[in-house]
């Protein structure tokens, strides 16, 4: 009986620590796909021209805003087969159960000033 009580007590004390260590969901596919749709609808990209293998999504932030609800920000770079690069920043809400807890706000990066020259953001390919 005493051993069982120790196990229960240990489990109770470990629960808050486990919840604090809970990882935010990795939901890059939802904002990536929605960004493509928004870019297509705005006439900025033709989806079949996108080289999917070169598409890169980097999570910049994930903030817990509720019980199993996170506000996430991604930097997503699309490359087209003709060498064009389009970079966007997205913001949406996700949970461990569902990546699409909200719509996706998409912001096109028109021009990057400073930082790495590897990924130009002005709609032109690096020469």
PDB file of C-alpha atoms in Angstrom:
ATOM      1  CA  UNK A   1       0.000   0.000   0.000  1.00  0.00           C
ATOM      2  CA  UNK A   2       2.762   2.389   0.922  1.00  0.00           C
ATOM      3  CA  UNK A   3       4.628   1.709  -2.345  1.00  0.00           C
ATOM      4  CA  UNK A   4       1.460   2.359  -4.358  1.00  0.00           C
ATOM      5  CA  UNK A   5       0.964   5.673  -2.556  1.00  0.00           C
ATOM      6  CA  UNK A   6       4.540   6.689  -3.394  1.00  0.00           C
ATOM      7  CA  UNK A   7       3.945   5.916  -7.072  1.00  0.00           C
ATOM      8  CA  UNK A   8       0.712   7.942  -7.133  1.00  0.00           C
ATOM      9  CA  UNK A   9       2.365  10.886  -5.347  1.00  0.00           C
ATOM     10  CA  UNK A  10       5.354  10.803  -7.715  1.00  0.00           C
ATOM     11  CA  UNK A  11       3.009  10.795 -10.699  1.00  0.00           C
ATOM     12  CA  UNK A  12       1.049  13.752  -9.312  1.00  0.00           C
ATOM     13  CA  UNK A  13       4.185  15.821  -8.798  1.00  0.00           C
ATOM     14  CA  UNK A  14       5.543  14.914 -12.229  1.00  0.00           C
ATOM     15  CA  UNK A  15       2.376  15.969 -14.084  1.00  0.00           C
ATOM     16  CA  UNK A  16       2.937  19.761 -13.866  1.00  0.00           C
ATOM     17  CA  UNK A  17       6.552  19.294 -14.963  1.00  0.00           C
ATOM     18  CA  UNK A  18       5.463  17.182 -17.932  1.00  0.00           C
ATOM     19  CA  UNK A  19       2.876  19.780 -18.902  1.00  0.00           C
ATOM     20  CA  UNK A  20       5.484  22.533 -18.683  1.00  0.00           C
ATOM     21  CA  UNK A  21       7.742  20.549 -20.983  1.00  0.00           C
ATOM     22  CA  UNK A  22       4.952  19.920 -23.504  1.00  0.00           C
ATOM     23  CA  UNK A  23       6.176  20.700 -26.983  1.00  0.00           C
ATOM     24  CA  UNK A  24       4.318  23.004 -29.316  1.00  0.00           C
ATOM     25  CA  UNK A  25       3.027  21.270 -32.441  1.00  0.00           C
ATOM     26  CA  UNK A  26       5.069  21.230 -35.646  1.00  0.00           C
ATOM     27  CA  UNK A  27       2.489  22.510 -38.110  1.00  0.00           C
ATOM     28  CA  UNK A  28       4.533  23.880 -41.022  1.00  0.00           C
ATOM     29  CA  UNK A  29       2.394  22.195 -43.706  1.00  0.00           C
ATOM     30  CA  UNK A  30      -0.812  24.128 -42.887  1.00  0.00           C
ATOM     31  CA  UNK A  31       0.653  27.659 -43.218  1.00  0.00           C
ATOM     32  CA  UNK A  32       2.765  26.565 -46.206  1.00  0.00           C
ATOM     33  CA  UNK A  33      -0.239  25.243 -48.118  1.00  0.00           C
ATOM     34  CA  UNK A  34      -2.427  28.209 -47.196  1.00  0.00           C
ATOM     35  CA  UNK A  35       0.330  30.669 -48.167  1.00  0.00           C
ATOM     36  CA  UNK A  36       0.457  29.043 -51.607  1.00  0.00           C
ATOM     37  CA  UNK A  37      -3.308  29.474 -51.999  1.00  0.00           C
ATOM     38  CA  UNK A  38      -3.140  33.125 -50.910  1.00  0.00           C
ATOM     39  CA  UNK A  39      -0.209  33.790 -53.279  1.00  0.00           C
ATOM     40  CA  UNK A  40      -2.073  32.120 -56.148  1.00  0.00           C
ATOM     41  CA  UNK A  41      -5.267  34.080 -55.428  1.00  0.00           C
ATOM     42  CA  UNK A  42      -3.248  37.317 -55.381  1.00  0.00           C
ATOM     43  CA  UNK A  43      -1.725  36.436 -58.772  1.00  0.00           C
ATOM     44  CA  UNK A  44       1.800  36.264 -57.337  1.00  0.00           C
ATOM     45  CA  UNK A  45       2.550  32.609 -58.032  1.00  0.00           C
ATOM     46  CA  UNK A  46       1.464  29.733 -60.252  1.00  0.00           C
ATOM     47  CA  UNK A  47       1.285  26.656 -58.013  1.00  0.00           C
ATOM     48  CA  UNK A  48       2.506  24.133 -60.649  1.00  0.00           C
ATOM     49  CA  UNK A  49       5.633  26.280 -61.113  1.00  0.00           C
ATOM     50  CA  UNK A  50       6.697  25.825 -57.464  1.00  0.00           C
ATOM     51  CA  UNK A  51       9.643  23.528 -56.833  1.00  0.00           C
ATOM     52  CA  UNK A  52       8.290  21.767 -53.731  1.00  0.00           C
ATOM     53  CA  UNK A  53      11.644  20.157 -52.913  1.00  0.00           C
ATOM     54  CA  UNK A  54      13.183  23.604 -52.419  1.00  0.00           C
ATOM     55  CA  UNK A  55      10.344  25.058 -50.325  1.00  0.00           C
ATOM     56  CA  UNK A  56      11.623  25.886 -46.851  1.00  0.00           C
ATOM     57  CA  UNK A  57       9.474  26.641 -43.791  1.00  0.00           C
ATOM     58  CA  UNK A  58      11.168  27.824 -40.596  1.00  0.00           C
ATOM     59  CA  UNK A  59       9.182  28.299 -37.408  1.00  0.00           C
ATOM     60  CA  UNK A  60      10.168  31.654 -35.948  1.00  0.00           C
ATOM     61  CA  UNK A  61       7.901  31.596 -32.902  1.00  0.00           C
ATOM     62  CA  UNK A  62       5.367  29.474 -31.077  1.00  0.00           C
ATOM     63  CA  UNK A  63       3.650  31.030 -28.083  1.00  0.00           C
ATOM     64  CA  UNK A  64       1.212  29.174 -25.870  1.00  0.00           C
ATOM     65  CA  UNK A  65      -1.974  31.275 -25.736  1.00  0.00           C
ATOM     66  CA  UNK A  66      -4.386  28.760 -24.197  1.00  0.00           C
ATOM     67  CA  UNK A  67      -4.758  25.172 -23.112  1.00  0.00           C
ATOM     68  CA  UNK A  68      -3.142  23.287 -26.009  1.00  0.00           C
ATOM     69  CA  UNK A  69      -3.412  26.386 -28.232  1.00  0.00           C
ATOM     70  CA  UNK A  70      -0.387  28.056 -29.786  1.00  0.00           C
ATOM     71  CA  UNK A  71       0.154  31.185 -31.894  1.00  0.00           C
ATOM     72  CA  UNK A  72       2.769  30.272 -34.494  1.00  0.00           C
ATOM     73  CA  UNK A  73       4.854  32.359 -36.881  1.00  0.00           C
ATOM     74  CA  UNK A  74       6.689  30.839 -39.864  1.00  0.00           C
ATOM     75  CA  UNK A  75       9.108  32.218 -42.446  1.00  0.00           C
ATOM     76  CA  UNK A  76       8.382  30.324 -45.669  1.00  0.00           C
ATOM     77  CA  UNK A  77      10.401  30.582 -48.877  1.00  0.00           C
ATOM     78  CA  UNK A  78       9.079  29.279 -52.181  1.00  0.00           C
ATOM     79  CA  UNK A  79      11.255  28.724 -55.250  1.00  0.00           C
ATOM     80  CA  UNK A  80       9.757  28.459 -58.726  1.00  0.00           C
ATOM     81  CA  UNK A  81      11.157  26.364 -61.532  1.00  0.00           C
ATOM     82  CA  UNK A  82      12.114  29.546 -63.421  1.00  0.00           C
ATOM     83  CA  UNK A  83      14.359  30.713 -60.531  1.00  0.00           C
ATOM     84  CA  UNK A  84      12.013  33.167 -58.820  1.00  0.00           C
ATOM     85  CA  UNK A  85      11.972  33.290 -55.012  1.00  0.00           C
ATOM     86  CA  UNK A  86       8.997  34.416 -52.931  1.00  0.00           C
ATOM     87  CA  UNK A  87       9.286  34.726 -49.157  1.00  0.00           C
ATOM     88  CA  UNK A  88       6.325  35.093 -46.785  1.00  0.00           C
ATOM     89  CA  UNK A  89       5.769  35.351 -43.056  1.00  0.00           C
ATOM     90  CA  UNK A  90       2.684  33.548 -41.762  1.00  0.00           C
ATOM     91  CA  UNK A  91       0.777  33.695 -38.477  1.00  0.00           C
ATOM     92  CA  UNK A  92      -1.828  31.196 -37.320  1.00  0.00           C
ATOM     93  CA  UNK A  93      -3.066  29.206 -34.349  1.00  0.00           C
ATOM     94  CA  UNK A  94      -2.445  25.484 -33.886  1.00  0.00           C
ATOM     95  CA  UNK A  95      -2.938  22.752 -31.303  1.00  0.00           C
ATOM     96  CA  UNK A  96      -1.545  19.270 -30.826  1.00  0.00           C
ATOM     97  CA  UNK A  97      -4.809  17.903 -32.237  1.00  0.00           C
ATOM     98  CA  UNK A  98      -5.317  20.285 -35.183  1.00  0.00           C
ATOM     99  CA  UNK A  99      -2.920  22.544 -37.080  1.00  0.00           C
ATOM    100  CA  UNK A 100      -5.761  24.598 -38.568  1.00  0.00           C
ATOM    101  CA  UNK A 101      -7.184  26.160 -35.407  1.00  0.00           C
ATOM    102  CA  UNK A 102      -7.396  29.491 -37.266  1.00  0.00           C
ATOM    103  CA  UNK A 103      -6.969  30.953 -40.696  1.00  0.00           C
ATOM    104  CA  UNK A 104      -3.475  31.871 -41.856  1.00  0.00           C
ATOM    105  CA  UNK A 105      -2.364  35.487 -42.134  1.00  0.00           C
ATOM    106  CA  UNK A 106       0.197  35.781 -44.932  1.00  0.00           C
ATOM    107  CA  UNK A 107       2.635  38.680 -45.285  1.00  0.00           C
ATOM    108  CA  UNK A 108       4.783  38.873 -48.422  1.00  0.00           C
ATOM    109  CA  UNK A 109       8.360  39.955 -47.751  1.00  0.00           C
ATOM    110  CA  UNK A 110       8.874  42.528 -50.486  1.00  0.00           C
ATOM    111  CA  UNK A 111      12.494  43.308 -49.779  1.00  0.00           C
ATOM    112  CA  UNK A 112      15.043  42.049 -47.289  1.00  0.00           C
ATOM    113  CA  UNK A 113      17.559  44.668 -46.201  1.00  0.00           C
ATOM    114  CA  UNK A 114      20.517  43.142 -44.441  1.00  0.00           C
ATOM    115  CA  UNK A 115      21.274  39.700 -43.165  1.00  0.00           C
ATOM    116  CA  UNK A 116      22.053  36.754 -45.385  1.00  0.00           C
ATOM    117  CA  UNK A 117      22.338  37.285 -49.140  1.00  0.00           C
ATOM    118  CA  UNK A 118      21.570  33.597 -49.725  1.00  0.00           C
ATOM    119  CA  UNK A 119      17.811  34.059 -50.043  1.00  0.00           C
ATOM    120  CA  UNK A 120      16.876  37.280 -51.834  1.00  0.00           C
ATOM    121  CA  UNK A 121      13.347  38.408 -51.046  1.00  0.00           C
ATOM    122  CA  UNK A 122      12.716  40.922 -53.779  1.00  0.00           C
ATOM    123  CA  UNK A 123      11.203  38.393 -56.194  1.00  0.00           C
ATOM    124  CA  UNK A 124      14.423  37.857 -58.145  1.00  0.00           C
ATOM    125  CA  UNK A 125      16.761  34.923 -58.235  1.00  0.00           C
ATOM    126  CA  UNK A 126      20.292  35.237 -56.924  1.00  0.00           C
ATOM    127  CA  UNK A 127      22.783  35.635 -59.774  1.00  0.00           C
TER     128      UNK A 127
END
